[in-house]
């Protein structure tokens, strides 16, 4: 079959957070052997950047968010020893991490440092982007839960990240909520406004992660995040080896050896995860509702404890635009739903089920 | 976030072959209880058509292709008893099934009967389409492994199916090889040439099943196949509940109750499959090479037995345009590869690995 799109297209830089975003799927419990096995395989395949750490980034290991098996230092030290060609990346969200964490990470060999902010709060990244630059690592700025902001807002926020010194900026579809047209509109607006590489990070809740990533590339993004087998919370991330194969068919080179990448993905499936992510009903609804994938486990636990419908709970959390860090809201909304249902049952037996329709 | 595409769009008829194409993933071993549980759940969700049977269709249960646990009669009888609203569908490929199988299926309550042919062999369907029409069931004609034919060839073949009496015609991406632009080109050409509903059936080897199905709808297809959790061989089919949710966000109504559909998908995951399909390295390469998904198991077994690389074997089978029924070719190609590798090793130790690059 003829590949309608083939012919040379812009080169794409693949950024691989398998050992950071994938960490969410195993409650941050990867050990030295697992980190080394995957990092070495990704390095052999020629991945440009291998990002590692606690799922929520530097300094995030804690009782509330979840303790990682290894310290940031142990993870950085292990992966540094496994990389010969790939650059080592780290991620930090101000509030969870500090300037000290950034200095340590750069001292331990981090080449690329991403400072992340909620999609409307780029201002919180100024000091940290400056710390990264001043210590000589590449500084990138990324906006989380970006479906909650308009193309105009995201463009303004990305311009701010560049003003703060970000050498690449972009958006995360943290909830896996985007349709391709949403990605095209946002990346087109951002690329038109900034003069640094633009990043897109997708999730697969609606089965559109590969397509959304391709839409981002066509709209001008040049750095795309993807993880081996889609390793990540809920429905998982954009599947790395699939993306590289599709980009190749579309004429975009990535500099990655597909055969070695398939071996790395097999290593990931065998050594990192109980099973590759799939789109179950809760993950699908989470994407529809626009709720952060990390909420899946607490939502299921709370729904069971409170005796409410987890799907209804997710749609309610979506309406209230809950974001990571607001896990407390899950219990509040669940209790509210339970009260409404009880009242509804007292008045009309059908109301509660009617209300459950999405 | 605003759904860029929302607003009323053409209605889409979802055709659900979970209990037929999904059957490949469990070597056709579903029992009465499993068939009844899923068919009843799909019926409750309002699926327009529930297709059932041996993975290869009516009359295909055999030693060579694989014996089903139940006879066609037992399967039809069981599902008929579970359906109150959904129409019952069956699939038949001339050569595996006969006119007698068709008459029995219609007598047992099949409402929609698909006659399938390789993408360039529509002529083999004439008599069987006529038998279906003459017994009062809806006759549909579908072309398998359609990536092996050009838009022009497929259009000509679909026009032939209509001339033979097909009341709906379409194409199967049996190998999961298409990129969205390939689907758009083919469905656009077919819809322009025929005056009956056009069908698209996708597979997810390249992570594009949802997007390819949406591309088909935008190009004019009005009947889309999808299975619960993507239940199917290899990387699986277009995931039914995800497709319905995305079509809804794009403004296309399907008449399906999403909440009940999610329950049906949960039932499928719990009762039909060991685990939902994922895109492993072999399935990805199978899609890239354009090889029928059903070849996955025999290819892995043959490669192990002959000591050759299954990925190289798949690319070779793709080059030779192997199609279902040509399983013998797998062994022939494997033996040839082994001879080449042996010779290569005798001459230059690097040749064999070089040749392995895709």
Short mmCIF file of C-alpha atoms in Angstrom, two decimals, chain A residues 1-5 147-151 176-182 186 204-211 214 229 239 241-242 245-246 249-250 257-259 261-263 265-266 269 276-282 284-285 287-288 309 311-312 315 321 355-358, chain B residues 1-5 147-151 176-182 186 204-211 214 229 239 241-242 245-246 249-250 257-259 261-263 265-266 269 276-282 284-285 287-288 309 311-312 315 321 355-358:
data_model
loop_
_atom_site.label_atom_id
_atom_site.label_comp_id
_atom_site.label_asym_id
_atom_site.label_seq_id
_atom_site.Cartn_x
_atom_site.Cartn_y
_atom_site.Cartn_z
CA UNK A 1 0.00 0.00 0.00
CA UNK A 2 1.27 3.46 -0.85
CA UNK A 3 2.00 5.70 2.14
CA UNK A 4 0.12 8.80 1.10
CA UNK A 5 2.27 10.99 3.36
CA UNK A 147 -7.08 20.90 28.01
CA UNK A 148 -8.29 23.23 30.79
CA UNK A 149 -6.87 26.27 28.95
CA UNK A 150 -7.69 27.84 25.57
CA UNK A 151 -5.17 28.04 22.70
CA UNK A 176 -5.94 12.16 27.72
CA UNK A 177 -8.90 14.41 26.81
CA UNK A 178 -7.84 15.97 23.49
CA UNK A 179 -9.27 15.25 20.07
CA UNK A 180 -6.80 15.78 17.18
CA UNK A 181 -8.40 19.12 16.22
CA UNK A 182 -7.82 20.40 19.79
CA UNK A 186 -3.16 24.64 20.39
CA UNK A 204 -4.23 7.33 25.40
CA UNK A 205 -7.55 7.47 27.29
CA UNK A 206 -9.49 8.05 24.05
CA UNK A 207 -7.28 5.79 21.90
CA UNK A 208 -5.94 8.91 20.14
CA UNK A 209 -2.42 9.31 21.59
CA UNK A 210 -0.63 8.34 18.36
CA UNK A 211 -2.90 10.52 16.21
CA UNK A 214 1.09 13.15 14.72
CA UNK A 229 4.36 0.01 25.55
CA UNK A 239 3.25 4.20 22.80
CA UNK A 241 7.70 2.14 19.47
CA UNK A 242 4.37 2.57 17.65
CA UNK A 245 7.19 3.32 13.38
CA UNK A 246 4.30 5.56 12.27
CA UNK A 249 6.07 5.67 7.56
CA UNK A 250 5.03 9.31 7.36
CA UNK A 257 16.88 2.20 15.39
CA UNK A 258 13.44 0.54 15.22
CA UNK A 259 14.78 -2.98 15.73
CA UNK A 261 13.64 0.10 20.01
CA UNK A 262 11.41 -2.99 19.74
CA UNK A 263 13.94 -4.84 21.90
CA UNK A 265 10.00 -2.12 24.46
CA UNK A 266 10.15 -5.89 25.02
CA UNK A 269 7.18 -5.10 29.10
CA UNK A 276 0.94 -2.98 29.36
CA UNK A 277 -1.79 -0.35 29.91
CA UNK A 278 -5.18 -0.87 28.24
CA UNK A 279 -8.19 1.45 27.99
CA UNK A 280 -10.61 0.19 30.64
CA UNK A 281 -13.99 1.85 31.30
CA UNK A 282 -12.69 4.01 34.14
CA UNK A 284 -12.01 6.05 29.15
CA UNK A 285 -14.41 8.03 31.34
CA UNK A 287 -10.37 11.00 29.61
CA UNK A 288 -13.90 12.06 28.64
CA UNK A 309 -20.70 5.16 41.15
CA UNK A 311 -18.09 6.87 36.68
CA UNK A 312 -20.47 9.49 38.07
CA UNK A 315 -17.75 13.16 35.61
CA UNK A 321 -11.87 20.84 37.15
CA UNK A 355 -28.64 11.55 36.96
CA UNK A 356 -26.06 8.84 36.28
CA UNK A 357 -26.34 9.22 32.51
CA UNK A 358 -23.15 10.87 31.18
CA UNK B 1 -12.27 22.12 26.52
CA UNK B 2 -14.28 22.91 23.40
CA UNK B 3 -14.86 19.98 21.07
CA UNK B 4 -13.80 21.58 17.82
CA UNK B 5 -15.87 19.15 15.77
CA UNK B 147 -4.43 -2.56 1.84
CA UNK B 148 -3.21 -4.88 -0.93
CA UNK B 149 -5.47 -3.15 -3.48
CA UNK B 150 -5.56 0.43 -4.82
CA UNK B 151 -8.53 2.79 -4.27
CA UNK B 176 -3.93 -3.10 10.63
CA UNK B 177 -1.65 -1.51 8.02
CA UNK B 178 -3.52 1.66 7.02
CA UNK B 179 -2.61 5.23 7.83
CA UNK B 180 -5.59 7.64 8.05
CA UNK B 181 -4.85 9.12 4.60
CA UNK B 182 -5.04 5.62 3.07
CA UNK B 186 -10.24 4.44 -0.35
CA UNK B 204 -5.06 -1.49 15.90
CA UNK B 205 -1.56 -2.71 15.02
CA UNK B 206 -0.35 0.87 14.44
CA UNK B 207 -2.44 2.40 17.25
CA UNK B 208 -4.62 4.08 14.61
CA UNK B 209 -7.84 2.03 14.68
CA UNK B 210 -9.95 4.80 16.27
CA UNK B 211 -8.54 7.48 13.96
CA UNK B 214 -13.14 8.38 12.23
CA UNK B 229 -11.97 -3.79 24.55
CA UNK B 239 -12.14 -0.58 20.53
CA UNK B 241 -16.62 1.69 23.67
CA UNK B 242 -13.81 4.14 22.86
CA UNK B 245 -17.42 7.84 23.05
CA UNK B 246 -15.24 9.63 20.48
CA UNK B 249 -17.78 13.91 21.17
CA UNK B 250 -17.52 14.56 17.44
CA UNK B 257 -26.23 3.93 25.61
CA UNK B 258 -22.63 4.65 26.69
CA UNK B 259 -23.16 3.64 30.31
CA UNK B 261 -21.91 -0.10 26.65
CA UNK B 262 -19.21 0.37 29.31
CA UNK B 263 -20.94 -2.37 31.33
CA UNK B 265 -17.20 -3.93 27.72
CA UNK B 266 -16.54 -4.77 31.38
CA UNK B 269 -13.11 -8.16 29.66
CA UNK B 276 -7.44 -7.08 26.48
CA UNK B 277 -5.18 -6.92 23.39
CA UNK B 278 -2.10 -4.67 23.49
CA UNK B 279 0.32 -3.70 20.71
CA UNK B 280 3.36 -5.92 21.26
CA UNK B 281 6.42 -5.82 18.98
CA UNK B 282 5.23 -8.70 16.80
CA UNK B 284 3.35 -3.79 15.44
CA UNK B 285 5.67 -5.35 12.85
CA UNK B 287 0.91 -4.18 10.82
CA UNK B 288 3.96 -2.51 9.27
CA UNK B 309 13.96 -13.98 13.60
CA UNK B 311 10.35 -9.96 12.83
CA UNK B 312 12.41 -10.69 9.72
CA UNK B 315 8.68 -8.55 6.82
CA UNK B 321 1.80 -10.60 0.12
CA UNK B 355 19.77 -7.87 6.53
CA UNK B 356 17.66 -7.84 9.69
CA UNK B 357 17.18 -4.06 9.58
CA UNK B 358 13.58 -3.33 8.52
#
